[in-house]
Structure formats: C-alpha cells, structure tokens
C-alpha cells in the first residue's frame, strides 16, 4: 500500500508535511544547506530575521527539560539580507518559508516592502510571537495592534504571507484572533510558538537555568503538545478554509504528527525534538507516520485531516 505525505500551503506544494520549526537548524548557511539537502523534510523555514544580524541573549539560553525545553535565545540571526539571499540565490530544492521578526511595526513593514520588491516567490511568515526579546511584548497578544498591522501590511503586500502565533489559552481569545485573521488573505497561520515565560528550577543549585530575563523562557517539546493541539484545533474550527495551518509544538513521533493533522494541520513542524535528535528525526517521524497510516488504511493526509472525533 502506498502512502502519500504530500501537502500544500496555498499554491505551494510540499512533498511531505514536515518542516523544521523556525530557529532550529536554520540560522547559519551550513545548517540551511543541511536542511535543504535532507531528503525527509518537506520544506525549509529560516530563522526569524531582523534587519541587522544579532548575537541574541547572553548564554546559557537553552536548557533541555525532562519532557521538552526552555529557551531565551533572543533572536540570534545573520540579518534579513542573508536569509533573503539564501532563499533567492541558492540551489533551492524544496519550498521555503522566509521568517521575519522586526523589532517594531515599522521594521516589519520595511522588511515586507523589501520582500515585495524582491524576486522571492516563496512563502513569508511574520513572527508575531517571539517571547524572548527583552522589553518587547508578544504582538499577537495585542489584538488591536495586530489588526492594525495586518491592515497596513495587506495594503501593499501581495505575496503569500502567513503569521506565527503564540499559544492562546482562552476560547474567547481564539474567537477574537480568528475574527481578525479572517479579514485578511493570509496563506497560513503557524501555531504555536513556544509557551512564553515559563520557568525551570535547578533544585540542587537553587537557581534558574537560563541567564537572560532572570530565567524566564519559552517552553517547547513534548510538554507543549496538548497546548499545540488545542490551538491547531481551535483555529481550524474558526479560520476561513483558505487559511492553512502549520501545526508546531510537541511533536516527537509519528503519532504526535498524526494528532496534529487530525486537529487540522496542513503541515507539521518539529522544534525541540529536531534540536535534541538531529536531522535524523525527520526520517524516523516520517516512517512512524507512514506506518500509522498504513495500519489505519489511509492513503493521504486528506483522508483524516481535521476529522478529529468528539466523544
Ligand atoms: O530567538 C528566540 O528567542 C525565539 C524566537 Br524569535 C521565537 O519566536 N520563539 C522562541 O521560542 N525563541
């Protein structure tokens, strides 16, 4: 029995549904090349870019947890031009998602103007949810500002654009954000970014584990899975069908990816597990998902996407 893992975001066709989560294995040229050449990832997402390169927050800024991770990287990246050059000039063998994260609305608009004026034809993703930049709130928790920003963006931006959302925790907030997003021709939403401003304690040292922000950081990995599934499901139930969903959060196995698709994900991205296991995670998780689909008699993702049953 053959199983087809191909998927689409708007008109962009991916040979399989798996992506790296932005920030994982996608900052340097070497990492991007390795991702580009990996046979088992369907596409490539770049590290969120700021106008100029950044070192990011002081170290230590990533810590593995028993069932996930905490990070406060602080947007280390090579600068917007580096990533724009990479996705427009390199030997591109798979679809790309160019992630951007300006430090202000003005910077975001400026980066989007540059993309609009460039020859880049791939997908762009505006990160409205980085939890770790000191003094900068997560924009997508401010509904009025997000709406105003999208209004200004779509007045000039005509290429495929998605946004990266933070997790929401209240059904009223899902209603509010979906009502805003449904007014715009978004290619996709990517949900969820890490669960912002968590804390881990090293009991032996009686200390936090990260240097920046007094130890507060974004939580990812297996412990984020239930929150991620809820966000994919709740947004799929509310967003226009034309807005695709990239499910991100807590995927460590084919089973977790299957659950994301059941909740409505078109694509699935892998963060903490990719960092911990390396690129081999793509092949393993691909194979696990294929085995589950074969056992259930599913040929394609459409056979079960969004078909989560209620009790
Ligand atoms: O660089 C980071 O600290 C970071 C970013 Br931009 C993000 O969107 N999510 C995250 O967990 N870390």
PDB file of C-alpha atoms and ligand atoms in Angstrom:
ATOM      1  CA  UNK A   1       0.000   0.000   0.000  1.00  0.00           C
ATOM      2  CA  UNK A   2       1.383   3.406  -0.920  1.00  0.00           C
ATOM      3  CA  UNK A   3       1.075   6.352   1.401  1.00  0.00           C
ATOM      4  CA  UNK A   4       1.307   9.938   0.159  1.00  0.00           C
ATOM      5  CA  UNK A   5       2.515  12.532   2.705  1.00  0.00           C
ATOM      6  CA  UNK A   6       2.412  15.482   0.287  1.00  0.00           C
ATOM      7  CA  UNK A   7       0.699  18.670   1.368  1.00  0.00           C
ATOM      8  CA  UNK A   8       0.115  22.261   0.284  1.00  0.00           C
ATOM      9  CA  UNK A   9       0.051  25.790   1.623  1.00  0.00           C
ATOM     10  CA  UNK A  10      -1.963  27.840  -0.834  1.00  0.00           C
ATOM     11  CA  UNK A  11      -0.325  27.040  -4.202  1.00  0.00           C
ATOM     12  CA  UNK A  12       2.947  25.819  -2.752  1.00  0.00           C
ATOM     13  CA  UNK A  13       3.307  22.057  -2.975  1.00  0.00           C
ATOM     14  CA  UNK A  14       5.420  20.210  -0.392  1.00  0.00           C
ATOM     15  CA  UNK A  15       6.491  16.606  -0.988  1.00  0.00           C
ATOM     16  CA  UNK A  16       5.805  15.849   2.661  1.00  0.00           C
ATOM     17  CA  UNK A  17       4.272  17.723   5.585  1.00  0.00           C
ATOM     18  CA  UNK A  18       7.373  18.040   7.769  1.00  0.00           C
ATOM     19  CA  UNK A  19       9.235  21.288   8.381  1.00  0.00           C
ATOM     20  CA  UNK A  20      11.806  22.458  10.902  1.00  0.00           C
ATOM     21  CA  UNK A  21      10.384  24.876  13.444  1.00  0.00           C
ATOM     22  CA  UNK A  22      11.900  28.300  12.857  1.00  0.00           C
ATOM     23  CA  UNK A  23      15.039  28.684  14.964  1.00  0.00           C
ATOM     24  CA  UNK A  24      16.034  25.032  14.778  1.00  0.00           C
ATOM     25  CA  UNK A  25      18.848  24.112  12.407  1.00  0.00           C
ATOM     26  CA  UNK A  26      18.230  27.156  10.200  1.00  0.00           C
ATOM     27  CA  UNK A  27      20.428  30.027  11.362  1.00  0.00           C
ATOM     28  CA  UNK A  28      23.764  29.533   9.560  1.00  0.00           C
ATOM     29  CA  UNK A  29      24.474  28.736   5.917  1.00  0.00           C
ATOM     30  CA  UNK A  30      25.758  25.275   6.930  1.00  0.00           C
ATOM     31  CA  UNK A  31      22.558  24.451   8.812  1.00  0.00           C
ATOM     32  CA  UNK A  32      20.379  25.709   5.971  1.00  0.00           C
ATOM     33  CA  UNK A  33      22.330  23.630   3.433  1.00  0.00           C
ATOM     34  CA  UNK A  34      21.958  20.519   5.580  1.00  0.00           C
ATOM     35  CA  UNK A  35      18.226  21.122   5.855  1.00  0.00           C
ATOM     36  CA  UNK A  36      17.957  21.791   2.126  1.00  0.00           C
ATOM     37  CA  UNK A  37      19.703  18.508   1.383  1.00  0.00           C
ATOM     38  CA  UNK A  38      17.738  16.434   3.885  1.00  0.00           C
ATOM     39  CA  UNK A  39      15.573  14.048   1.926  1.00  0.00           C
ATOM     40  CA  UNK A  40      12.945  13.724   4.654  1.00  0.00           C
ATOM     41  CA  UNK A  41      11.940  17.339   5.313  1.00  0.00           C
ATOM     42  CA  UNK A  42       9.273  18.733   3.020  1.00  0.00           C
ATOM     43  CA  UNK A  43      10.399  22.343   3.218  1.00  0.00           C
ATOM     44  CA  UNK A  44      12.703  24.748   4.956  1.00  0.00           C
ATOM     45  CA  UNK A  45      11.895  27.558   7.385  1.00  0.00           C
ATOM     46  CA  UNK A  46      14.565  30.184   8.061  1.00  0.00           C
ATOM     47  CA  UNK A  47      15.460  31.586  11.494  1.00  0.00           C
ATOM     48  CA  UNK A  48      13.341  34.680  12.137  1.00  0.00           C
ATOM     49  CA  UNK A  49      15.325  37.581  10.725  1.00  0.00           C
ATOM     50  CA  UNK A  50      15.769  41.122  11.983  1.00  0.00           C
ATOM     51  CA  UNK A  51      17.046  43.944   9.742  1.00  0.00           C
ATOM     52  CA  UNK A  52      20.597  43.585  11.126  1.00  0.00           C
ATOM     53  CA  UNK A  53      22.374  40.492  12.427  1.00  0.00           C
ATOM     54  CA  UNK A  54      22.115  39.863  16.184  1.00  0.00           C
ATOM     55  CA  UNK A  55      24.108  37.807  18.665  1.00  0.00           C
ATOM     56  CA  UNK A  56      20.954  37.355  20.755  1.00  0.00           C
ATOM     57  CA  UNK A  57      20.717  36.993  24.524  1.00  0.00           C
ATOM     58  CA  UNK A  58      23.599  36.020  26.836  1.00  0.00           C
ATOM     59  CA  UNK A  59      24.315  32.322  27.488  1.00  0.00           C
ATOM     60  CA  UNK A  60      23.103  29.930  28.827  1.00  0.00           C
ATOM     61  CA  UNK A  61      19.925  30.473  26.808  1.00  0.00           C
ATOM     62  CA  UNK A  62      18.677  26.936  26.050  1.00  0.00           C
ATOM     63  CA  UNK A  63      18.099  24.131  28.520  1.00  0.00           C
ATOM     64  CA  UNK A  64      16.751  20.622  27.979  1.00  0.00           C
ATOM     65  CA  UNK A  65      13.944  19.624  30.320  1.00  0.00           C
ATOM     66  CA  UNK A  66      12.773  16.117  31.232  1.00  0.00           C
ATOM     67  CA  UNK A  67       9.987  16.424  28.623  1.00  0.00           C
ATOM     68  CA  UNK A  68      10.878  19.412  26.493  1.00  0.00           C
ATOM     69  CA  UNK A  69      12.952  22.557  26.564  1.00  0.00           C
ATOM     70  CA  UNK A  70      13.130  26.131  27.758  1.00  0.00           C
ATOM     71  CA  UNK A  71      14.795  28.833  25.658  1.00  0.00           C
ATOM     72  CA  UNK A  72      15.544  32.506  25.691  1.00  0.00           C
ATOM     73  CA  UNK A  73      17.659  32.783  22.548  1.00  0.00           C
ATOM     74  CA  UNK A  74      16.730  36.421  21.890  1.00  0.00           C
ATOM     75  CA  UNK A  75      16.609  36.278  18.091  1.00  0.00           C
ATOM     76  CA  UNK A  76      20.199  35.437  17.189  1.00  0.00           C
ATOM     77  CA  UNK A  77      20.329  35.665  13.382  1.00  0.00           C
ATOM     78  CA  UNK A  78      22.527  36.663  10.446  1.00  0.00           C
ATOM     79  CA  UNK A  79      20.333  39.568   9.388  1.00  0.00           C
ATOM     80  CA  UNK A  80      17.490  39.805   6.878  1.00  0.00           C
ATOM     81  CA  UNK A  81      19.624  40.195   3.726  1.00  0.00           C
ATOM     82  CA  UNK A  82      21.462  36.947   4.437  1.00  0.00           C
ATOM     83  CA  UNK A  83      18.209  34.952   4.549  1.00  0.00           C
ATOM     84  CA  UNK A  84      16.657  36.761   1.587  1.00  0.00           C
ATOM     85  CA  UNK A  85      19.814  35.994  -0.430  1.00  0.00           C
ATOM     86  CA  UNK A  86      19.716  32.375   0.707  1.00  0.00           C
ATOM     87  CA  UNK A  87      16.133  31.751  -0.384  1.00  0.00           C
ATOM     88  CA  UNK A  88      16.512  33.632  -3.658  1.00  0.00           C
ATOM     89  CA  UNK A  89      20.038  32.691  -4.783  1.00  0.00           C
ATOM     90  CA  UNK A  90      20.796  29.222  -3.511  1.00  0.00           C
ATOM     91  CA  UNK A  91      20.194  25.991  -5.262  1.00  0.00           C
ATOM     92  CA  UNK A  92      16.650  25.697  -3.963  1.00  0.00           C
ATOM     93  CA  UNK A  93      15.359  22.132  -3.985  1.00  0.00           C
ATOM     94  CA  UNK A  94      12.337  22.461  -1.746  1.00  0.00           C
ATOM     95  CA  UNK A  95       9.821  25.171  -0.817  1.00  0.00           C
ATOM     96  CA  UNK A  96      10.998  27.828   1.604  1.00  0.00           C
ATOM     97  CA  UNK A  97       9.337  29.894   4.306  1.00  0.00           C
ATOM     98  CA  UNK A  98      11.197  33.127   4.987  1.00  0.00           C
ATOM     99  CA  UNK A  99      10.567  34.072   8.622  1.00  0.00           C
ATOM    100  CA  UNK A 100      10.900  37.687   9.719  1.00  0.00           C
ATOM    101  CA  UNK A 101      10.648  39.416  13.084  1.00  0.00           C
ATOM    102  CA  UNK A 102      11.303  43.133  13.146  1.00  0.00           C
ATOM    103  CA  UNK A 103      11.689  44.902  16.485  1.00  0.00           C
ATOM    104  CA  UNK A 104       8.793  47.255  15.711  1.00  0.00           C
ATOM    105  CA  UNK A 105       5.889  47.604  13.330  1.00  0.00           C
ATOM    106  CA  UNK A 106       7.974  49.952  11.205  1.00  0.00           C
ATOM    107  CA  UNK A 107      10.742  47.357  10.898  1.00  0.00           C
ATOM    108  CA  UNK A 108       8.260  44.622   9.977  1.00  0.00           C
ATOM    109  CA  UNK A 109       6.722  46.840   7.287  1.00  0.00           C
ATOM    110  CA  UNK A 110      10.154  47.737   5.932  1.00  0.00           C
ATOM    111  CA  UNK A 111      11.193  44.059   5.686  1.00  0.00           C
ATOM    112  CA  UNK A 112       7.932  43.182   3.964  1.00  0.00           C
ATOM    113  CA  UNK A 113       8.432  46.009   1.457  1.00  0.00           C
ATOM    114  CA  UNK A 114      11.850  44.568   0.667  1.00  0.00           C
ATOM    115  CA  UNK A 115      10.351  41.109   0.131  1.00  0.00           C
ATOM    116  CA  UNK A 116       7.579  42.548  -2.018  1.00  0.00           C
ATOM    117  CA  UNK A 117      10.179  44.329  -4.181  1.00  0.00           C
ATOM    118  CA  UNK A 118      12.483  41.292  -4.416  1.00  0.00           C
ATOM    119  CA  UNK A 119      12.332  38.352  -6.785  1.00  0.00           C
ATOM    120  CA  UNK A 120      11.453  35.987  -3.902  1.00  0.00           C
ATOM    121  CA  UNK A 121       8.403  33.913  -4.790  1.00  0.00           C
ATOM    122  CA  UNK A 122       8.188  31.581  -1.789  1.00  0.00           C
ATOM    123  CA  UNK A 123       6.167  31.876   1.395  1.00  0.00           C
ATOM    124  CA  UNK A 124       6.868  34.516   4.028  1.00  0.00           C
ATOM    125  CA  UNK A 125       5.999  34.209   7.709  1.00  0.00           C
ATOM    126  CA  UNK A 126       5.766  37.158  10.078  1.00  0.00           C
ATOM    127  CA  UNK A 127       6.678  36.139  13.609  1.00  0.00           C
ATOM    128  CA  UNK A 128       4.253  37.982  15.910  1.00  0.00           C
ATOM    129  CA  UNK A 129       5.081  35.850  18.924  1.00  0.00           C
ATOM    130  CA  UNK A 130       8.729  35.810  19.988  1.00  0.00           C
ATOM    131  CA  UNK A 131       8.598  35.655  23.796  1.00  0.00           C
ATOM    132  CA  UNK A 132      12.268  36.377  24.440  1.00  0.00           C
ATOM    133  CA  UNK A 133      13.235  39.840  23.307  1.00  0.00           C
ATOM    134  CA  UNK A 134      13.877  41.915  26.383  1.00  0.00           C
ATOM    135  CA  UNK A 135      11.336  44.716  26.668  1.00  0.00           C
ATOM    136  CA  UNK A 136       9.317  43.624  23.609  1.00  0.00           C
ATOM    137  CA  UNK A 137       5.867  42.102  24.141  1.00  0.00           C
ATOM    138  CA  UNK A 138       4.411  39.310  22.006  1.00  0.00           C
ATOM    139  CA  UNK A 139       2.488  41.334  19.451  1.00  0.00           C
ATOM    140  CA  UNK A 140      -0.202  38.718  18.771  1.00  0.00           C
ATOM    141  CA  UNK A 141      -1.467  39.045  22.364  1.00  0.00           C
ATOM    142  CA  UNK A 142      -2.415  42.642  21.496  1.00  0.00           C
ATOM    143  CA  UNK A 143      -5.425  42.144  19.237  1.00  0.00           C
ATOM    144  CA  UNK A 144      -5.971  45.774  18.223  1.00  0.00           C
ATOM    145  CA  UNK A 145      -2.311  46.312  17.268  1.00  0.00           C
ATOM    146  CA  UNK A 146      -2.204  43.028  15.334  1.00  0.00           C
ATOM    147  CA  UNK A 147      -5.290  44.035  13.376  1.00  0.00           C
ATOM    148  CA  UNK A 148      -3.872  47.456  12.573  1.00  0.00           C
ATOM    149  CA  UNK A 149      -0.600  45.939  11.482  1.00  0.00           C
ATOM    150  CA  UNK A 150      -2.240  43.395   9.162  1.00  0.00           C
ATOM    151  CA  UNK A 151      -4.347  46.162   7.675  1.00  0.00           C
ATOM    152  CA  UNK A 152      -1.218  48.159   6.838  1.00  0.00           C
ATOM    153  CA  UNK A 153       0.606  45.091   5.522  1.00  0.00           C
ATOM    154  CA  UNK A 154      -2.058  43.901   3.143  1.00  0.00           C
ATOM    155  CA  UNK A 155      -2.473  47.376   1.710  1.00  0.00           C
ATOM    156  CA  UNK A 156       0.760  46.718  -0.222  1.00  0.00           C
ATOM    157  CA  UNK A 157       1.924  43.133   0.322  1.00  0.00           C
ATOM    158  CA  UNK A 158       0.741  40.830  -2.472  1.00  0.00           C
ATOM    159  CA  UNK A 159       2.901  37.732  -1.982  1.00  0.00           C
ATOM    160  CA  UNK A 160       1.877  34.711   0.140  1.00  0.00           C
ATOM    161  CA  UNK A 161       2.129  35.670   3.805  1.00  0.00           C
ATOM    162  CA  UNK A 162       1.439  33.745   6.996  1.00  0.00           C
ATOM    163  CA  UNK A 163       1.915  34.615  10.651  1.00  0.00           C
ATOM    164  CA  UNK A 164       3.410  32.770  13.596  1.00  0.00           C
ATOM    165  CA  UNK A 165       1.109  32.886  16.592  1.00  0.00           C
ATOM    166  CA  UNK A 166       1.700  32.414  20.291  1.00  0.00           C
ATOM    167  CA  UNK A 167      -0.464  29.904  22.149  1.00  0.00           C
ATOM    168  CA  UNK A 168      -3.850  31.153  23.359  1.00  0.00           C
ATOM    169  CA  UNK A 169      -5.447  29.727  26.472  1.00  0.00           C
ATOM    170  CA  UNK A 170      -8.993  31.045  26.487  1.00  0.00           C
ATOM    171  CA  UNK A 171     -11.718  30.187  23.980  1.00  0.00           C
ATOM    172  CA  UNK A 172     -12.708  33.861  23.814  1.00  0.00           C
ATOM    173  CA  UNK A 173      -9.194  34.680  22.640  1.00  0.00           C
ATOM    174  CA  UNK A 174      -9.487  32.117  19.830  1.00  0.00           C
ATOM    175  CA  UNK A 175     -12.728  33.825  18.762  1.00  0.00           C
ATOM    176  CA  UNK A 176     -11.089  37.251  18.829  1.00  0.00           C
ATOM    177  CA  UNK A 177      -7.916  36.406  16.927  1.00  0.00           C
ATOM    178  CA  UNK A 178      -9.788  34.326  14.319  1.00  0.00           C
ATOM    179  CA  UNK A 179     -12.207  37.181  13.672  1.00  0.00           C
ATOM    180  CA  UNK A 180      -9.252  39.459  12.949  1.00  0.00           C
ATOM    181  CA  UNK A 181      -7.283  36.974  10.841  1.00  0.00           C
ATOM    182  CA  UNK A 182     -10.315  36.078   8.729  1.00  0.00           C
ATOM    183  CA  UNK A 183     -10.366  39.622   7.339  1.00  0.00           C
ATOM    184  CA  UNK A 184      -7.042  39.104   5.539  1.00  0.00           C
ATOM    185  CA  UNK A 185      -5.801  36.906   2.665  1.00  0.00           C
ATOM    186  CA  UNK A 186      -3.280  35.031   4.827  1.00  0.00           C
ATOM    187  CA  UNK A 187      -1.655  31.961   3.289  1.00  0.00           C
ATOM    188  CA  UNK A 188      -1.375  30.309   6.685  1.00  0.00           C
ATOM    189  CA  UNK A 189      -1.015  30.590  10.412  1.00  0.00           C
ATOM    190  CA  UNK A 190       1.738  28.745  12.217  1.00  0.00           C
ATOM    191  CA  UNK A 191       0.630  27.706  15.706  1.00  0.00           C
ATOM    192  CA  UNK A 192       2.166  27.549  18.294  1.00  0.00           C
ATOM    193  CA  UNK A 193       5.327  29.432  19.146  1.00  0.00           C
ATOM    194  CA  UNK A 194       6.848  28.348  22.450  1.00  0.00           C
ATOM    195  CA  UNK A 195       4.718  28.835  25.573  1.00  0.00           C
ATOM    196  CA  UNK A 196       6.122  32.151  26.729  1.00  0.00           C
ATOM    197  CA  UNK A 197       7.783  32.958  30.014  1.00  0.00           C
ATOM    198  CA  UNK A 198       7.938  29.602  31.700  1.00  0.00           C
ATOM    199  CA  UNK A 199      10.469  28.847  34.410  1.00  0.00           C
ATOM    200  CA  UNK A 200      12.644  25.895  35.367  1.00  0.00           C
ATOM    201  CA  UNK A 201      14.443  25.480  38.657  1.00  0.00           C
ATOM    202  CA  UNK A 202      17.659  23.572  39.311  1.00  0.00           C
ATOM    203  CA  UNK A 203      16.877  22.414  42.825  1.00  0.00           C
ATOM    204  CA  UNK A 204      20.424  21.332  43.632  1.00  0.00           C
ATOM    205  CA  UNK A 205      21.837  24.738  42.724  1.00  0.00           C
ATOM    206  CA  UNK A 206      18.683  26.526  43.909  1.00  0.00           C
ATOM    207  CA  UNK A 207      18.881  28.528  40.683  1.00  0.00           C
ATOM    208  CA  UNK A 208      17.184  29.301  37.419  1.00  0.00           C
ATOM    209  CA  UNK A 209      18.684  27.552  34.366  1.00  0.00           C
ATOM    210  CA  UNK A 210      18.808  30.445  31.859  1.00  0.00           C
ATOM    211  CA  UNK A 211      20.808  33.653  32.096  1.00  0.00           C
ATOM    212  CA  UNK A 212      18.502  36.117  30.244  1.00  0.00           C
ATOM    213  CA  UNK A 213      15.393  37.681  31.762  1.00  0.00           C
ATOM    214  CA  UNK A 214      16.038  36.254  35.216  1.00  0.00           C
ATOM    215  CA  UNK A 215      15.425  32.713  33.916  1.00  0.00           C
ATOM    216  CA  UNK A 216      12.065  33.174  32.170  1.00  0.00           C
ATOM    217  CA  UNK A 217      11.888  31.465  28.777  1.00  0.00           C
ATOM    218  CA  UNK A 218       9.696  29.833  26.136  1.00  0.00           C
ATOM    219  CA  UNK A 219       8.627  26.238  26.745  1.00  0.00           C
ATOM    220  CA  UNK A 220       8.658  23.719  23.893  1.00  0.00           C
ATOM    221  CA  UNK A 221       8.804  20.000  23.253  1.00  0.00           C
ATOM    222  CA  UNK A 222       6.576  17.174  24.480  1.00  0.00           C
ATOM    223  CA  UNK A 223       5.111  19.183  27.360  1.00  0.00           C
ATOM    224  CA  UNK A 224       3.740  21.701  24.841  1.00  0.00           C
ATOM    225  CA  UNK A 225       1.837  19.097  22.798  1.00  0.00           C
ATOM    226  CA  UNK A 226      -1.624  19.446  24.424  1.00  0.00           C
ATOM    227  CA  UNK A 227      -1.480  23.243  24.115  1.00  0.00           C
ATOM    228  CA  UNK A 228      -0.345  22.972  20.496  1.00  0.00           C
ATOM    229  CA  UNK A 229      -3.103  20.505  19.578  1.00  0.00           C
ATOM    230  CA  UNK A 230      -5.718  22.725  21.207  1.00  0.00           C
ATOM    231  CA  UNK A 231      -4.514  25.753  19.260  1.00  0.00           C
ATOM    232  CA  UNK A 232      -4.489  23.899  15.920  1.00  0.00           C
ATOM    233  CA  UNK A 233      -7.961  22.516  16.592  1.00  0.00           C
ATOM    234  CA  UNK A 234      -9.498  25.749  17.879  1.00  0.00           C
ATOM    235  CA  UNK A 235      -8.103  27.803  14.992  1.00  0.00           C
ATOM    236  CA  UNK A 236      -9.114  25.227  12.359  1.00  0.00           C
ATOM    237  CA  UNK A 237     -12.660  25.422  13.725  1.00  0.00           C
ATOM    238  CA  UNK A 238     -12.675  29.216  13.370  1.00  0.00           C
ATOM    239  CA  UNK A 239     -10.460  30.261  10.438  1.00  0.00           C
ATOM    240  CA  UNK A 240     -11.510  30.576   6.802  1.00  0.00           C
ATOM    241  CA  UNK A 241     -10.763  27.372   4.898  1.00  0.00           C
ATOM    242  CA  UNK A 242      -8.366  29.357   2.681  1.00  0.00           C
ATOM    243  CA  UNK A 243      -6.013  29.933   5.647  1.00  0.00           C
ATOM    244  CA  UNK A 244      -3.846  26.836   6.033  1.00  0.00           C
ATOM    245  CA  UNK A 245      -2.350  25.751   9.345  1.00  0.00           C
ATOM    246  CA  UNK A 246       1.193  24.752  10.226  1.00  0.00           C
ATOM    247  CA  UNK A 247       0.993  22.780  13.454  1.00  0.00           C
ATOM    248  CA  UNK A 248       4.033  23.330  15.644  1.00  0.00           C
ATOM    249  CA  UNK A 249       4.593  22.127  19.176  1.00  0.00           C
ATOM    250  CA  UNK A 250       5.434  18.944  20.981  1.00  0.00           C
ATOM    251  CA  UNK A 251       5.975  16.609  18.032  1.00  0.00           C
ATOM    252  CA  UNK A 252       8.369  13.831  18.976  1.00  0.00           C
ATOM    253  CA  UNK A 253       6.835  10.936  16.997  1.00  0.00           C
ATOM    254  CA  UNK A 254       4.689   9.974  14.018  1.00  0.00           C
ATOM    255  CA  UNK A 255       1.806   9.603  16.451  1.00  0.00           C
ATOM    256  CA  UNK A 256       2.101  13.250  17.522  1.00  0.00           C
ATOM    257  CA  UNK A 257       2.216  14.354  13.867  1.00  0.00           C
ATOM    258  CA  UNK A 258      -0.890  12.257  13.155  1.00  0.00           C
ATOM    259  CA  UNK A 259      -2.658  14.001  16.055  1.00  0.00           C
ATOM    260  CA  UNK A 260      -1.735  17.444  14.671  1.00  0.00           C
ATOM    261  CA  UNK A 261      -3.211  16.529  11.272  1.00  0.00           C
ATOM    262  CA  UNK A 262      -6.360  15.120  12.895  1.00  0.00           C
ATOM    263  CA  UNK A 263      -6.755  18.505  14.604  1.00  0.00           C
ATOM    264  CA  UNK A 264      -6.462  20.183  11.204  1.00  0.00           C
ATOM    265  CA  UNK A 265      -2.782  20.836  10.470  1.00  0.00           C
ATOM    266  CA  UNK A 266      -1.740  21.027   6.808  1.00  0.00           C
ATOM    267  CA  UNK A 267       1.950  20.950   7.680  1.00  0.00           C
ATOM    268  CA  UNK A 268       3.744  19.926  10.877  1.00  0.00           C
ATOM    269  CA  UNK A 269       6.966  21.434  12.134  1.00  0.00           C
ATOM    270  CA  UNK A 270       9.430  19.994  14.591  1.00  0.00           C
ATOM    271  CA  UNK A 271      11.430  22.088  17.052  1.00  0.00           C
ATOM    272  CA  UNK A 272      12.820  20.724  20.300  1.00  0.00           C
ATOM    273  CA  UNK A 273      12.922  17.119  19.070  1.00  0.00           C
ATOM    274  CA  UNK A 274      14.879  18.163  15.968  1.00  0.00           C
ATOM    275  CA  UNK A 275      17.348  20.030  18.140  1.00  0.00           C
ATOM    276  CA  UNK A 276      17.775  17.121  20.561  1.00  0.00           C
ATOM    277  CA  UNK A 277      17.839  14.276  17.999  1.00  0.00           C
ATOM    278  CA  UNK A 278      19.302  15.974  14.929  1.00  0.00           C
ATOM    279  CA  UNK A 279      18.070  15.795  11.345  1.00  0.00           C
ATOM    280  CA  UNK A 280      17.543  12.028  11.622  1.00  0.00           C
ATOM    281  CA  UNK A 281      14.289  12.904  13.422  1.00  0.00           C
ATOM    282  CA  UNK A 282      12.720  13.700  10.039  1.00  0.00           C
ATOM    283  CA  UNK A 283      13.274  10.207   8.638  1.00  0.00           C
ATOM    284  CA  UNK A 284      12.162   8.471  11.833  1.00  0.00           C
ATOM    285  CA  UNK A 285       8.995  10.546  12.231  1.00  0.00           C
ATOM    286  CA  UNK A 286       8.160  10.183   8.509  1.00  0.00           C
ATOM    287  CA  UNK A 287       8.429   6.413   8.811  1.00  0.00           C
ATOM    288  CA  UNK A 288       6.378   6.295  12.003  1.00  0.00           C
ATOM    289  CA  UNK A 289       3.594   8.350  10.423  1.00  0.00           C
ATOM    290  CA  UNK A 290       3.573   6.139   7.310  1.00  0.00           C
ATOM    291  CA  UNK A 291       3.247   3.029   9.493  1.00  0.00           C
ATOM    292  CA  UNK A 292       0.299   4.501  11.407  1.00  0.00           C
ATOM    293  CA  UNK A 293      -1.452   5.486   8.172  1.00  0.00           C
ATOM    294  CA  UNK A 294      -0.871   2.059   6.637  1.00  0.00           C
ATOM    295  CA  UNK A 295      -2.284   0.350   9.720  1.00  0.00           C
ATOM    296  CA  UNK A 296      -5.393   2.524   9.504  1.00  0.00           C
ATOM    297  CA  UNK A 297      -5.733   2.159   5.720  1.00  0.00           C
ATOM    298  CA  UNK A 298      -5.188   5.876   4.971  1.00  0.00           C
ATOM    299  CA  UNK A 299      -3.544   6.765   1.648  1.00  0.00           C
ATOM    300  CA  UNK A 300      -3.217  10.527   2.043  1.00  0.00           C
ATOM    301  CA  UNK A 301      -3.375  13.207   4.724  1.00  0.00           C
ATOM    302  CA  UNK A 302      -6.730  14.359   3.334  1.00  0.00           C
ATOM    303  CA  UNK A 303      -8.209  11.027   4.446  1.00  0.00           C
ATOM    304  CA  UNK A 304      -8.088  12.144   8.085  1.00  0.00           C
ATOM    305  CA  UNK A 305      -7.104  15.815   8.245  1.00  0.00           C
ATOM    306  CA  UNK A 306      -9.380  17.739  10.605  1.00  0.00           C
ATOM    307  CA  UNK A 307     -11.541  14.671  11.214  1.00  0.00           C
ATOM    308  CA  UNK A 308     -10.988  14.506  14.964  1.00  0.00           C
ATOM    309  CA  UNK A 309     -13.999  12.896  16.604  1.00  0.00           C
ATOM    310  CA  UNK A 310     -15.838  14.291  19.603  1.00  0.00           C
ATOM    311  CA  UNK A 311     -16.959  11.958  22.371  1.00  0.00           C
TER     312      UNK A 311
HETATM  313  O1  LIG B   1      15.014  33.616  19.300  1.00  0.00           O
HETATM  314  C1  LIG B   1      14.216  33.312  20.211  1.00  0.00           C
HETATM  315  O2  LIG B   1      14.430  33.521  21.414  1.00  0.00           O
HETATM  316  C2  LIG B   1      12.902  32.716  19.921  1.00  0.00           C
HETATM  317  C3  LIG B   1      12.043  33.189  18.963  1.00  0.00           C
HETATM  318 BR1  LIG B   1      12.482  34.555  17.770  1.00  0.00          BR
HETATM  319  C4  LIG B   1      10.750  32.629  18.842  1.00  0.00           C
HETATM  320  O3  LIG B   1       9.906  33.019  18.016  1.00  0.00           O
HETATM  321  N1  LIG B   1      10.425  31.627  19.696  1.00  0.00           N
HETATM  322  C5  LIG B   1      11.278  31.168  20.626  1.00  0.00           C
HETATM  323  O4  LIG B   1      10.921  30.246  21.380  1.00  0.00           O
HETATM  324  N2  LIG B   1      12.517  31.711  20.729  1.00  0.00           N
END
